[in-house]
Coordinates of C-alpha atoms in Angstrom, one line a residue:
M1 CA -47.6 -134.6 -90.7
V2 CA -47.1 -130.9 -91.7
I3 CA -46.8 -128.4 -88.9
H4 CA -47.8 -124.8 -89.8
D5 CA -46.4 -121.9 -87.8
D6 CA -44.9 -122.6 -84.4
A7 CA -46.4 -125.7 -82.8
A8 CA -44.0 -125.8 -79.9
G9 CA -45.3 -127.8 -77.0
V10 CA -46.9 -130.4 -79.3
P11 CA -45.4 -133.8 -78.4
S12 CA -44.0 -136.0 -81.1
D13 CA -45.6 -139.4 -81.9
S14 CA -43.2 -141.1 -79.5
H15 CA -44.5 -139.0 -76.6
V16 CA -48.2 -139.5 -77.2
S17 CA -49.9 -140.5 -73.9
A18 CA -49.8 -144.1 -73.0
A19 CA -53.5 -143.7 -72.1
R20 CA -54.3 -145.1 -75.5
H21 CA -52.6 -148.4 -74.6
G22 CA -54.0 -148.9 -71.1
D23 CA -54.3 -152.4 -69.7
D24 CA -58.1 -152.0 -69.1
D25 CA -59.0 -151.6 -72.8
A26 CA -59.8 -155.1 -73.7
D27 CA -63.6 -155.1 -73.0
L28 CA -64.3 -151.5 -74.0
P29 CA -66.0 -150.6 -77.3
D30 CA -63.6 -148.5 -79.4
V31 CA -65.7 -145.3 -79.1
V32 CA -65.7 -145.6 -75.3
R33 CA -62.0 -146.2 -75.1
I34 CA -61.3 -143.3 -77.4
V35 CA -63.4 -140.8 -75.4
R36 CA -62.0 -142.1 -72.2
D37 CA -58.5 -141.6 -73.5
L38 CA -59.3 -138.0 -74.5
V39 CA -60.9 -137.2 -71.1
R40 CA -57.6 -138.3 -69.5
F41 CA -55.8 -135.4 -71.2
D42 CA -56.1 -132.4 -68.9
T43 CA -56.8 -129.7 -71.5
T44 CA -58.2 -127.1 -69.0
N45 CA -58.7 -123.7 -70.5
Y46 CA -58.9 -120.9 -67.8
G47 CA -59.4 -118.2 -70.4
G48 CA -57.4 -115.1 -71.1
G49 CA -54.6 -117.1 -72.7
N50 CA -54.1 -119.1 -69.5
A51 CA -54.5 -122.8 -70.3
K52 CA -52.9 -126.2 -69.7
G53 CA -52.7 -126.5 -73.5
E54 CA -54.1 -128.9 -76.0
G55 CA -50.8 -130.2 -77.2
P56 CA -50.9 -133.8 -75.9
A57 CA -54.5 -134.3 -77.0
A58 CA -53.7 -132.8 -80.4
A59 CA -50.8 -135.2 -80.8
Y60 CA -53.0 -138.2 -79.9
I61 CA -55.6 -137.2 -82.5
A62 CA -53.0 -136.5 -85.2
D63 CA -51.4 -139.9 -84.5
F64 CA -54.7 -141.6 -84.5
L65 CA -55.7 -140.1 -87.9
R66 CA -52.3 -140.9 -89.4
S67 CA -52.8 -144.5 -88.3
Q68 CA -56.0 -144.5 -90.4
G69 CA -54.2 -143.3 -93.5
L70 CA -55.0 -139.6 -93.2
D71 CA -52.6 -136.8 -93.4
P72 CA -53.4 -134.4 -90.5
V73 CA -51.8 -131.0 -90.1
I74 CA -51.3 -129.3 -86.8
V75 CA -51.9 -125.5 -86.9
G76 CA -51.8 -122.8 -84.3
P77 CA -50.4 -119.5 -83.1
A78 CA -46.8 -119.4 -81.9
A79 CA -46.0 -120.3 -78.4
T80 CA -45.0 -117.3 -76.1
P81 CA -43.3 -117.2 -72.7
D82 CA -46.7 -116.4 -71.1
A83 CA -48.9 -119.1 -72.8
P84 CA -48.6 -122.6 -74.2
A85 CA -48.9 -123.2 -77.9
R86 CA -52.6 -123.8 -78.8
P87 CA -52.5 -126.5 -81.6
S88 CA -55.6 -127.4 -83.6
V89 CA -55.6 -130.5 -85.9
I90 CA -57.1 -130.5 -89.4
A91 CA -57.4 -133.4 -91.8
R92 CA -59.3 -134.1 -95.0
W93 CA -61.1 -137.5 -95.1
P94 CA -61.7 -138.5 -98.8
G95 CA -65.3 -139.4 -99.6
Q96 CA -66.9 -141.4 -102.4
D97 CA -67.7 -138.3 -104.5
S98 CA -65.1 -135.5 -104.3
T99 CA -67.2 -133.3 -106.6
L100 CA -69.6 -132.7 -103.7
P101 CA -68.9 -129.8 -101.4
P102 CA -67.1 -131.1 -98.3
L103 CA -68.6 -131.2 -94.9
V104 CA -66.8 -129.7 -92.0
L105 CA -67.0 -132.0 -89.0
H106 CA -65.5 -130.3 -86.0
G107 CA -65.1 -130.2 -82.2
H108 CA -62.8 -128.6 -79.6
T109 CA -60.2 -130.3 -77.5
D110 CA -60.1 -127.9 -74.6
V111 CA -62.4 -128.1 -71.5
V112 CA -63.5 -125.7 -68.7
P113 CA -61.8 -126.0 -65.3
A114 CA -62.8 -128.7 -62.8
D115 CA -62.2 -128.5 -59.1
A116 CA -61.4 -132.1 -58.1
S117 CA -62.5 -131.4 -54.5
D118 CA -66.1 -130.9 -55.7
W119 CA -66.2 -134.2 -57.7
S120 CA -66.9 -137.7 -56.6
V121 CA -64.3 -139.0 -59.0
D122 CA -61.1 -137.6 -60.4
P123 CA -62.3 -135.4 -63.3
F124 CA -59.4 -136.4 -65.5
A125 CA -59.3 -140.1 -64.7
G126 CA -61.9 -141.3 -67.2
V127 CA -63.7 -143.4 -64.7
I128 CA -66.3 -145.8 -65.9
R129 CA -69.0 -146.4 -63.3
D130 CA -72.8 -147.0 -63.2
G131 CA -73.0 -147.4 -66.9
C132 CA -71.4 -143.9 -67.6
L133 CA -68.1 -142.5 -68.5
W134 CA -67.3 -139.8 -65.9
G135 CA -64.9 -136.8 -66.5
R136 CA -64.5 -133.3 -67.6
G137 CA -65.2 -133.2 -71.3
S138 CA -67.3 -136.4 -71.5
V139 CA -70.2 -134.2 -72.5
D140 CA -68.5 -131.0 -73.7
M141 CA -67.2 -132.2 -76.0
K142 CA -64.7 -135.1 -76.1
N143 CA -67.7 -137.3 -76.7
M144 CA -68.1 -135.9 -80.2
L145 CA -64.4 -136.2 -80.9
G146 CA -64.6 -139.9 -80.0
L147 CA -67.6 -140.4 -82.3
I148 CA -65.6 -138.8 -85.1
L149 CA -62.5 -140.9 -84.5
A150 CA -64.3 -144.1 -84.0
N151 CA -66.1 -143.7 -87.3
V152 CA -62.9 -142.9 -89.1
Q153 CA -61.4 -146.1 -87.7
H154 CA -64.4 -148.3 -88.4
F155 CA -65.0 -146.9 -91.9
T156 CA -61.3 -147.6 -92.7
E157 CA -61.4 -151.1 -91.3
Q158 CA -64.5 -151.9 -93.3
G159 CA -63.4 -150.3 -96.5
R160 CA -66.2 -147.7 -96.4
R161 CA -66.0 -144.0 -97.1
P162 CA -68.3 -141.1 -96.3
R163 CA -70.4 -139.9 -99.2
R164 CA -68.4 -136.7 -99.6
D165 CA -65.1 -135.4 -98.4
V166 CA -65.1 -134.5 -94.8
I167 CA -62.9 -131.8 -93.3
L168 CA -62.1 -133.0 -89.8
A169 CA -61.3 -130.1 -87.4
F170 CA -60.2 -130.4 -83.8
F171 CA -60.0 -126.9 -82.5
A172 CA -58.2 -125.4 -79.6
D173 CA -59.4 -122.6 -77.3
E174 CA -63.2 -122.9 -77.9
E175 CA -64.1 -122.4 -74.3
A176 CA -62.5 -119.0 -74.3
G177 CA -64.0 -117.8 -77.5
G178 CA -61.7 -119.4 -80.0
A179 CA -59.2 -116.6 -80.5
A180 CA -56.3 -119.1 -80.5
G181 CA -58.4 -121.8 -82.2
A182 CA -61.2 -121.6 -84.8
A183 CA -61.1 -117.8 -85.1
W184 CA -57.3 -117.9 -85.7
L185 CA -57.6 -120.5 -88.3
V186 CA -60.4 -118.7 -90.2
R187 CA -58.1 -115.6 -90.4
Q188 CA -54.8 -117.3 -91.0
H189 CA -55.7 -120.5 -92.9
P190 CA -59.1 -120.2 -94.6
E191 CA -57.8 -122.4 -97.4
L192 CA -58.2 -125.4 -95.1
F193 CA -62.0 -125.0 -95.4
A194 CA -62.1 -124.3 -99.1
D195 CA -65.4 -125.1 -100.8
A196 CA -67.1 -126.2 -97.6
R197 CA -70.7 -125.0 -97.2
V198 CA -72.0 -126.9 -94.1
A199 CA -70.4 -127.5 -90.7
L200 CA -71.5 -129.9 -88.0
S201 CA -70.5 -129.6 -84.4
E202 CA -71.7 -129.6 -80.7
V203 CA -74.5 -129.2 -78.3
G204 CA -77.5 -130.2 -80.4
G205 CA -78.6 -133.8 -80.9
Y206 CA -79.5 -134.8 -77.4
T207 CA -83.0 -136.1 -76.5
I208 CA -85.9 -134.6 -74.6
T209 CA -89.1 -136.4 -73.8
V210 CA -92.3 -134.3 -74.3
G211 CA -95.5 -136.1 -73.2
D212 CA -94.8 -139.7 -74.4
R213 CA -92.7 -138.7 -77.4
R214 CA -88.9 -138.4 -77.7
A215 CA -87.4 -135.5 -79.7
Y216 CA -83.9 -134.7 -80.8
L217 CA -82.9 -131.1 -80.7
L218 CA -81.1 -130.0 -83.8
Q219 CA -79.2 -126.8 -83.2
T220 CA -79.9 -124.5 -86.2
G221 CA -78.6 -121.3 -84.7
E222 CA -76.9 -119.5 -81.9
K223 CA -77.4 -116.4 -79.9
G224 CA -74.6 -113.9 -80.1
H225 CA -72.2 -113.3 -77.2
T226 CA -70.7 -110.0 -76.2
W227 CA -68.4 -109.8 -73.2
L228 CA -68.1 -106.4 -71.8
R229 CA -65.8 -104.6 -69.4
L230 CA -67.3 -101.6 -67.6
R231 CA -65.0 -99.1 -66.1
A232 CA -65.7 -96.2 -63.8
R233 CA -63.0 -93.7 -62.7
G234 CA -63.2 -91.3 -59.8
T235 CA -61.3 -89.5 -57.2
A236 CA -59.2 -91.6 -54.8
G237 CA -59.0 -90.7 -51.2
H238 CA -59.7 -91.5 -47.6
A239 CA -62.9 -93.4 -47.0
S240 CA -63.9 -91.2 -44.1
A241 CA -64.2 -88.2 -46.3
V242 CA -67.3 -87.1 -48.2
N243 CA -66.6 -88.1 -51.8
H244 CA -69.3 -87.8 -54.5
D245 CA -66.9 -89.1 -57.1
N246 CA -66.6 -92.6 -55.9
P247 CA -66.1 -95.1 -58.8
V248 CA -67.3 -98.0 -56.6
T249 CA -70.7 -96.3 -56.3
A250 CA -70.8 -95.6 -60.0
I251 CA -70.0 -99.1 -61.0
A252 CA -72.5 -100.5 -58.5
R253 CA -75.2 -98.3 -60.0
A254 CA -74.4 -99.5 -63.5
V255 CA -74.3 -103.1 -62.6
S256 CA -77.6 -102.9 -60.7
A257 CA -79.3 -101.1 -63.7
I258 CA -78.0 -103.6 -66.2
G259 CA -79.0 -106.6 -64.1
A260 CA -82.5 -105.2 -63.6
I261 CA -83.3 -104.9 -67.4
E262 CA -86.4 -107.0 -68.1
W263 CA -86.0 -108.2 -71.7
P264 CA -89.3 -109.2 -73.3
I265 CA -89.9 -112.5 -75.1
E266 CA -89.1 -112.3 -78.8
L267 CA -89.5 -115.3 -81.0
T268 CA -87.1 -115.8 -83.9
E269 CA -87.8 -118.1 -86.8
T270 CA -86.0 -120.9 -85.0
T271 CA -87.6 -120.5 -81.6
R272 CA -91.1 -120.1 -83.1
A273 CA -90.7 -123.5 -84.8
L274 CA -89.4 -125.0 -81.6
V275 CA -92.3 -123.7 -79.5
E276 CA -94.8 -124.9 -82.1
G277 CA -93.1 -128.3 -82.2
I278 CA -93.1 -128.8 -78.4
R279 CA -96.7 -127.4 -78.1
D280 CA -97.9 -130.1 -80.6
L281 CA -96.0 -132.9 -78.9
A282 CA -97.3 -131.9 -75.5
G283 CA -100.9 -131.3 -76.7
L284 CA -100.9 -127.7 -75.3
P285 CA -103.4 -125.1 -76.5
A286 CA -102.2 -122.4 -78.8
S287 CA -102.7 -119.8 -76.1
T288 CA -100.0 -121.3 -73.9
P289 CA -97.2 -118.8 -73.3
P290 CA -93.9 -119.7 -74.9
E291 CA -92.1 -120.1 -71.5
D292 CA -94.8 -122.5 -70.3
V293 CA -94.4 -124.4 -73.6
V294 CA -90.7 -124.9 -73.2
A295 CA -91.2 -126.0 -69.6
A296 CA -92.6 -129.2 -71.1
A297 CA -89.1 -130.0 -72.4
G298 CA -88.0 -131.0 -68.9
F299 CA -84.3 -130.8 -68.2
A300 CA -83.8 -128.7 -71.4
K301 CA -86.0 -125.9 -70.0
P302 CA -83.1 -123.7 -68.7
F303 CA -81.3 -123.9 -72.1
L304 CA -84.5 -123.3 -74.1
S305 CA -86.1 -120.5 -72.0
A306 CA -82.9 -118.5 -72.4
T307 CA -83.3 -118.5 -76.1
L308 CA -86.7 -116.7 -76.0
R309 CA -85.1 -113.3 -75.1
N310 CA -82.0 -111.3 -74.9
T311 CA -80.0 -111.6 -71.7
T312 CA -77.6 -109.1 -70.0
T313 CA -75.9 -110.6 -66.9
P314 CA -73.3 -108.9 -64.7
T315 CA -70.8 -111.5 -63.5
V316 CA -67.7 -109.9 -61.9
I317 CA -67.0 -106.7 -60.0
N318 CA -63.4 -105.6 -59.2
A319 CA -62.8 -102.5 -57.1
G320 CA -60.7 -101.3 -54.3
Y321 CA -57.8 -102.7 -52.3
M322 CA -58.4 -101.6 -48.7
Q323 CA -61.5 -100.9 -46.6
N324 CA -60.6 -97.3 -45.7
V325 CA -59.4 -96.3 -49.2
I326 CA -61.7 -95.0 -52.0
P327 CA -60.0 -96.3 -55.2
A328 CA -59.4 -94.3 -58.3
S329 CA -61.3 -96.9 -60.5
A330 CA -63.7 -99.8 -60.4
E331 CA -64.5 -102.4 -63.1
A332 CA -67.2 -105.0 -63.8
L333 CA -67.8 -107.7 -66.4
V334 CA -71.1 -108.3 -68.1
D335 CA -72.1 -111.3 -70.2
V336 CA -74.5 -110.2 -73.0
R337 CA -76.4 -112.8 -75.1
P338 CA -78.3 -111.0 -77.9
L339 CA -80.7 -112.8 -80.2
P340 CA -79.4 -113.0 -83.8
G341 CA -79.5 -109.6 -85.4
Q342 CA -80.0 -107.7 -82.2
E343 CA -76.4 -107.1 -81.2
E344 CA -76.5 -103.3 -81.7
P345 CA -79.8 -102.4 -80.1
V346 CA -79.0 -104.6 -77.1
L347 CA -75.6 -103.0 -76.7
A348 CA -77.2 -99.5 -77.0
R349 CA -79.6 -100.5 -74.2
V350 CA -76.7 -101.6 -72.0
R351 CA -74.9 -98.3 -72.6
E352 CA -78.0 -96.4 -71.6
A353 CA -78.4 -98.4 -68.4
A354 CA -74.8 -97.9 -67.5
G355 CA -75.0 -94.2 -67.8
P356 CA -72.5 -91.6 -69.2
D357 CA -70.0 -91.9 -66.5
V358 CA -69.1 -95.5 -67.1
A359 CA -66.9 -96.5 -70.0
I360 CA -67.7 -99.8 -71.9
E361 CA -65.2 -101.9 -73.7
I362 CA -66.0 -104.9 -75.8
I363 CA -63.7 -107.7 -74.8
E364 CA -65.0 -110.4 -77.1
Q365 CA -67.9 -110.6 -79.6
G366 CA -69.5 -113.4 -81.5
I367 CA -72.4 -112.6 -83.9
G368 CA -75.4 -114.9 -83.6
Y369 CA -76.9 -116.7 -86.6
E370 CA -79.8 -118.9 -87.7
S371 CA -79.6 -121.7 -90.2
S372 CA -82.5 -123.1 -92.2
F373 CA -84.4 -126.1 -90.8
D374 CA -84.7 -127.6 -94.2
G375 CA -82.5 -128.7 -97.1
D376 CA -80.5 -131.8 -97.9
F377 CA -78.4 -131.8 -94.7
V378 CA -81.4 -131.4 -92.3
Q379 CA -83.2 -134.1 -94.2
A380 CA -80.3 -136.4 -93.9
I381 CA -80.2 -135.9 -90.1
Q382 CA -84.0 -136.6 -89.9
E383 CA -83.6 -139.8 -92.0
S384 CA -80.7 -141.0 -89.9
I385 CA -82.7 -140.5 -86.7
A386 CA -85.7 -142.2 -88.3
L387 CA -83.6 -145.2 -89.0
H388 CA -82.2 -145.6 -85.5
D389 CA -85.1 -144.2 -83.4
P390 CA -88.2 -144.5 -85.6
E391 CA -90.7 -143.1 -83.1
A392 CA -88.7 -139.9 -82.5
V393 CA -88.9 -136.5 -84.1
V394 CA -86.3 -133.8 -84.8
L395 CA -86.9 -130.2 -83.6
P396 CA -84.9 -127.1 -84.4
Y397 CA -83.6 -124.9 -81.6
L398 CA -81.5 -121.9 -80.9
L399 CA -78.4 -122.4 -78.7
N400 CA -78.2 -119.9 -75.8
A401 CA -74.4 -120.2 -75.8
G402 CA -71.8 -120.2 -78.5
T403 CA -69.7 -122.7 -80.5
D404 CA -66.9 -122.5 -83.1
N405 CA -69.6 -122.5 -85.8
V406 CA -69.8 -118.7 -85.2
C407 CA -66.2 -118.4 -86.5
L408 CA -66.9 -120.6 -89.6
T409 CA -69.9 -118.5 -90.6
Q410 CA -67.4 -115.8 -91.5
L411 CA -66.4 -118.1 -94.4
G412 CA -69.9 -118.5 -95.6
I413 CA -70.2 -122.0 -93.9
T414 CA -73.7 -122.8 -92.5
G415 CA -73.4 -124.2 -89.0
Y416 CA -75.5 -126.9 -87.2
G417 CA -75.1 -128.6 -83.9
F418 CA -75.9 -132.3 -83.7
V419 CA -74.1 -134.8 -81.5
P420 CA -76.5 -137.8 -81.6
T421 CA -77.2 -138.6 -78.0
R422 CA -80.1 -140.7 -76.8
V423 CA -80.3 -140.6 -73.0
P424 CA -82.8 -142.0 -70.5
D425 CA -85.7 -139.8 -69.6
D426 CA -84.3 -139.2 -66.1
F427 CA -80.9 -138.2 -67.2
D428 CA -80.2 -134.5 -67.1
F429 CA -78.0 -134.1 -70.1
P430 CA -78.2 -130.3 -70.5
G431 CA -77.3 -130.0 -66.8
S432 CA -74.1 -131.9 -67.4
Y433 CA -72.5 -129.0 -69.4
H434 CA -69.7 -127.5 -67.3
A435 CA -71.0 -129.3 -64.3
V436 CA -69.5 -131.2 -61.4
D437 CA -69.5 -135.0 -62.0
E438 CA -70.0 -134.5 -65.8
R439 CA -70.7 -137.9 -67.3
I440 CA -72.3 -139.6 -70.3
P441 CA -74.0 -143.0 -70.6
L442 CA -72.0 -145.5 -72.5
S443 CA -75.1 -146.4 -74.4
A444 CA -75.3 -142.8 -75.7
L445 CA -71.8 -143.1 -77.1
L446 CA -72.6 -146.3 -78.9
F447 CA -75.8 -144.9 -80.3
G448 CA -74.1 -141.6 -81.4
E449 CA -71.4 -143.5 -83.2
E450 CA -73.9 -145.4 -85.3
V451 CA -76.1 -142.4 -86.1
L452 CA -73.1 -140.2 -87.1
G453 CA -71.8 -143.0 -89.3
D454 CA -75.1 -143.3 -91.0
L455 CA -75.3 -139.6 -91.5
L456 CA -71.8 -139.5 -93.1
E457 CA -72.8 -142.1 -95.6
R458 CA -76.2 -140.5 -96.3
Y459 CA -75.2 -136.9 -96.8

């Protein structure tokens, strides 16, 4: 194993968690055991460089890949006194035909925080109950990491290989925008992704039921994200005085104006195809408004309706320190999710709403994209689903959030999101993202492993 840069904080093989060798493994399918093991690593990412760290999980993955004959590298920015090292793991899995452009198959090892007092189980215990694996990361996205590792293991055991070389990437820091993960690797080590043209990762691939038909949502694009800090400055003083230069008032006006923006529905190529596909499955007339069409998608409605327009959502206000003191400054944070290609006009509208007395700083920005819903890769996904779920269809959709695919697009790599996940009609899979009592059916893990394996041999 080669370690690039400073990977301090990454345990050696001898310190890899004993979770992999638990005494309750005997009856578990490999993919379930692997995902459970990964869930048991607390890789919480609080944002702003504050994280538990991905080191133990990265070491587990590197050790696993090495046991299957691969040569993983651990890469990441140097550790500092204020933050742990943020290691990512990269390995190249040789395929049958090395002349074909390699596929990047990637996921992230970090997870969002989980307050154990809100959960019915320990969020990092990897509890198996009621036919599901419970825990933070079981849906976002240690499930996909398990599908990848289980396929590497089973291909190796059976003497099989993917059709083409596969660049396996397990990124750190995705939940905070990837500055110490995918974005860092794209800047510092682009050679690790040389010749790749297509990347496959998270969020897409789960099922919805429309009418009496099941559909798999293939993520073919993402909205952009722009995280803004608004700052108003004024004259500090006693709160009993008349003060028309109060920054709290200024920031409140700006936040109210931004939150009140009514963005119209604007269909992109992806969302137009999605709306048409759902309308056909549901048997709705052509005159049905897009929001009413996506309502037919059931649990997926909140995700899908957010892709029909830009959104600008104030989330945090920080101002003052005592009731009878007017502060000298006030701040607010705003989450902006523009449709692909609309980053600049949306930002201009936000600046207009905030007014001239409020300064706006861009904290983080990811540019949205749309990938084509055709070509060899999309066809391979459709054929794999047709083999394992013949009555189902595949529909494109635009993700309302962001993934590490945004970073890889900077290298000219086309991104898709597809974690094959067949769930019961009454299971709210989209509602499990970042949620209390996050869990995934064991049957979905077994299904996903088979479909992903078929895709790797087919494409």
